[in-house]
Amino acid sequence: MRNILFLLFSLLLSLSFAQQEEILDKIINQWHQDAANAAFGAYFDITTDDFVFLGTAPEERWSKKDFMIFCRPYFDKKTTWDFKPSDRVWNFSSDGNTAWFDENLETWMQGCRGTGILTVVG
């Protein structure tokens, strides 16, 4: 998966920002959908080993390993979350190797937001 992401970012460098955003939106939208579909492997395979998940409470800062352990029962029972993103904004590093976003999330909770970083992994 990391090699695919590297190739994707290499391709993205040759595209306009609008085209880049469209492709990256598909990746993040699919990631949200993988959670909604309780697709444990797909949800975590796209993340790197140093992935960090920040939850809704201030004390929720999960390493990939800890977040996988926490999430496993929810994914196994098919009782995961279904966040619907909107108003996503992308930013890009000057070398084009890193993109980061913020977004609003429609959930059962009020006023949720998400952020993330995608980077070339080589």
Short mmCIF file of C-alpha atoms in Angstrom, two decimals:
data_model
loop_
_atom_site.label_atom_id
_atom_site.label_comp_id
_atom_site.label_asym_id
_atom_site.label_seq_id
_atom_site.Cartn_x
_atom_site.Cartn_y
_atom_site.Cartn_z
CA MET A 1 0.00 0.00 0.00
CA ARG A 2 2.83 2.42 0.78
CA ASN A 3 4.33 1.89 -2.67
CA ILE A 4 0.95 2.67 -4.19
CA LEU A 5 0.75 5.88 -2.14
CA PHE A 6 4.26 6.84 -3.29
CA LEU A 7 3.30 6.31 -6.92
CA LEU A 8 0.09 8.24 -6.34
CA PHE A 9 1.98 11.21 -4.92
CA SER A 10 4.47 11.06 -7.80
CA LEU A 11 1.53 11.25 -10.20
CA LEU A 12 -0.07 14.04 -8.19
CA LEU A 13 2.97 16.28 -8.64
CA SER A 14 2.16 16.55 -12.35
CA LEU A 15 -1.49 17.48 -11.81
CA SER A 16 -3.17 20.78 -10.94
CA PHE A 17 -4.11 21.44 -7.33
CA ALA A 18 -7.79 20.90 -8.17
CA GLN A 19 -6.99 17.51 -9.69
CA GLN A 20 -4.79 16.63 -6.72
CA GLU A 21 -7.54 17.55 -4.28
CA GLU A 22 -10.05 15.40 -6.17
CA ILE A 23 -7.81 12.33 -5.93
CA LEU A 24 -6.95 12.95 -2.27
CA ASP A 25 -10.64 13.49 -1.46
CA LYS A 26 -11.36 10.04 -2.88
CA ILE A 27 -8.69 8.50 -0.64
CA ILE A 28 -9.98 10.16 2.54
CA ASN A 29 -13.64 9.57 1.65
CA GLN A 30 -12.84 5.88 1.13
CA TRP A 31 -11.00 5.82 4.48
CA HIS A 32 -14.13 7.18 6.18
CA GLN A 33 -16.24 4.63 4.29
CA ASP A 34 -13.92 1.80 5.36
CA ALA A 35 -14.66 2.74 8.97
CA ALA A 36 -18.41 2.83 8.29
CA ASN A 37 -18.17 -0.58 6.59
CA ALA A 38 -16.11 -2.02 9.46
CA ALA A 39 -13.32 -2.86 7.01
CA PHE A 40 -10.55 -3.17 9.60
CA GLY A 41 -7.73 -4.10 7.21
CA ALA A 42 -8.53 -1.43 4.64
CA TYR A 43 -8.96 1.22 7.34
CA PHE A 44 -5.57 0.58 8.93
CA ASP A 45 -3.54 -0.61 5.93
CA ILE A 46 -3.44 2.90 4.49
CA THR A 47 -1.79 4.25 7.64
CA THR A 48 1.91 4.20 8.48
CA ASP A 49 3.40 2.59 11.58
CA ASP A 50 3.81 6.04 13.19
CA PHE A 51 0.13 6.92 12.56
CA VAL A 52 -1.50 8.84 15.42
CA PHE A 53 -5.25 9.14 15.87
CA LEU A 54 -6.56 12.09 17.88
CA GLY A 55 -9.97 11.35 19.32
CA THR A 56 -12.74 13.67 20.41
CA ALA A 57 -11.61 13.96 24.04
CA PRO A 58 -8.38 15.81 24.94
CA GLU A 59 -6.78 12.68 26.42
CA GLU A 60 -7.41 10.62 23.28
CA ARG A 61 -4.08 10.41 21.49
CA TRP A 62 -3.73 6.90 20.12
CA SER A 63 -0.72 5.21 18.55
CA LYS A 64 -1.60 2.97 15.63
CA LYS A 65 -1.12 -0.17 17.72
CA ASP A 66 -3.25 1.11 20.61
CA PHE A 67 -5.94 2.44 18.30
CA MET A 68 -6.12 -0.89 16.48
CA ILE A 69 -6.55 -2.70 19.80
CA PHE A 70 -9.24 -0.23 20.87
CA CYS A 71 -11.08 -0.44 17.51
CA ARG A 72 -10.94 -4.20 16.94
CA PRO A 73 -14.08 -5.06 18.99
CA TYR A 74 -16.11 -2.36 17.22
CA PHE A 75 -15.01 -3.51 13.77
CA ASP A 76 -15.59 -7.16 14.69
CA LYS A 77 -19.14 -6.39 15.88
CA LYS A 78 -19.76 -4.08 12.89
CA THR A 79 -20.56 -1.25 15.31
CA THR A 80 -18.16 1.33 13.94
CA TRP A 81 -18.67 5.01 13.23
CA ASP A 82 -20.02 6.64 10.09
CA PHE A 83 -18.59 10.14 9.75
CA LYS A 84 -19.78 12.20 6.79
CA PRO A 85 -17.15 14.80 5.84
CA SER A 86 -17.84 18.25 4.42
CA ASP A 87 -16.03 21.53 3.87
CA ARG A 88 -12.65 19.82 3.50
CA VAL A 89 -9.72 22.17 2.86
CA TRP A 90 -6.38 20.90 1.47
CA ASN A 91 -2.95 22.47 1.84
CA PHE A 92 0.25 21.35 0.14
CA SER A 93 3.93 21.64 1.00
CA SER A 94 6.05 23.60 -1.45
CA ASP A 95 7.74 20.40 -2.69
CA GLY A 96 4.38 18.67 -3.15
CA ASN A 97 5.38 15.67 -1.00
CA THR A 98 2.96 16.43 1.81
CA ALA A 99 -0.71 17.36 1.86
CA TRP A 100 -2.80 18.11 4.93
CA PHE A 101 -6.47 18.78 5.41
CA ASP A 102 -9.12 19.81 7.85
CA GLU A 103 -12.80 18.99 7.52
CA ASN A 104 -16.15 19.12 9.26
CA LEU A 105 -17.67 15.78 10.22
CA GLU A 106 -21.36 15.04 10.48
CA THR A 107 -21.77 12.54 13.33
CA TRP A 108 -24.11 11.68 16.18
CA MET A 109 -21.96 14.11 18.17
CA GLN A 110 -22.20 17.86 17.58
CA GLY A 111 -19.52 20.01 15.97
CA CYS A 112 -16.88 17.42 15.10
CA ARG A 113 -13.86 18.13 12.95
CA GLY A 114 -11.13 16.03 11.49
CA THR A 115 -7.60 16.68 10.30
CA GLY A 116 -5.03 14.56 8.57
CA ILE A 117 -1.72 14.47 6.77
CA LEU A 118 -0.77 12.46 3.71
CA THR A 119 2.86 12.25 2.75
CA VAL A 120 5.06 10.47 0.26
CA VAL A 121 6.40 7.29 1.84
CA GLY A 122 9.44 5.90 0.10
#
